[in-house]
């Protein structure tokens, strides 16, 4: 007997836009600007994982710490569980329906599971950026971010994971015509102008 999985939400209830790009591409920065202009809830998978890692009594804190430092993708059950709770809380308590999910899905299994079990995404906003520019940004951020992975060893591992594990997700959505690509090597405001232009039409229609 086959098991038919039913998503927790349907596409009329909530809409989800995935935001992808290499480490240091500017996903978080651009999401913050989008939240100011549109009524999105911004959920960063990395931020949710760091909060869980720091939570007293977390059973997976040590595991998350290891994966983040090594630039590896945390097992999907953990990340999807955190995202699902955050979406449900925003929807049930605050009637929020529009979500920007930043830094997710970073691996094919996450993409498939999320769309099957939570809700299909509307599209993916992909920030295209060279490693050279990302490296410069991350090293600069590392001076003040306090992040355990903003150091040259972890950054190199994160770049490798991005190329090998996360780019296939972008290609998968591209094959479905569900990627809006923006180059983000320019200044924050210039990139944002391009982001607004690129997504305006798609957002209006959703
Ligand atoms: O997006 P951000 O750079 O904050 O992610 C930091 C780290 O969190 C990643 O390098 C990875 O170890 C972990 N992560 C993950 N799965 C995601 C998002 C982040 O394992 N979907
Ligand atoms: Mg981020």
Short mmCIF file of N, CA and C and ligand atoms in Angstrom, two decimals, residues 27-28 44 47 50 102 141 147, ligand 2:
data_model
loop_
_atom_site.label_atom_id
_atom_site.label_comp_id
_atom_site.label_asym_id
_atom_site.label_seq_id
_atom_site.Cartn_x
_atom_site.Cartn_y
_atom_site.Cartn_z
N UNK A 27 21.69 37.22 1.24
CA UNK A 27 20.30 36.75 1.38
C UNK A 27 19.59 37.45 2.54
N UNK A 28 20.22 37.44 3.70
CA UNK A 28 19.60 38.03 4.89
C UNK A 28 19.36 39.52 4.72
N UNK A 44 14.93 32.64 8.59
CA UNK A 44 16.25 32.20 8.13
C UNK A 44 16.54 30.83 8.75
N UNK A 47 19.51 31.04 11.04
CA UNK A 47 19.21 31.70 12.33
C UNK A 47 18.43 30.75 13.24
N UNK A 50 20.88 28.27 14.64
CA UNK A 50 21.76 28.86 15.67
C UNK A 50 20.99 29.07 16.97
N UNK A 102 14.74 31.79 4.01
CA UNK A 102 16.09 32.19 3.60
C UNK A 102 17.11 31.09 3.97
N UNK A 141 32.45 40.42 7.54
CA UNK A 141 31.39 40.15 8.53
C UNK A 141 31.96 39.44 9.75
N UNK A 147 30.14 34.69 14.51
CA UNK A 147 29.74 33.37 14.01
C UNK A 147 30.92 32.42 13.93
MG1 LIG B 2 21.88 34.54 6.52
#
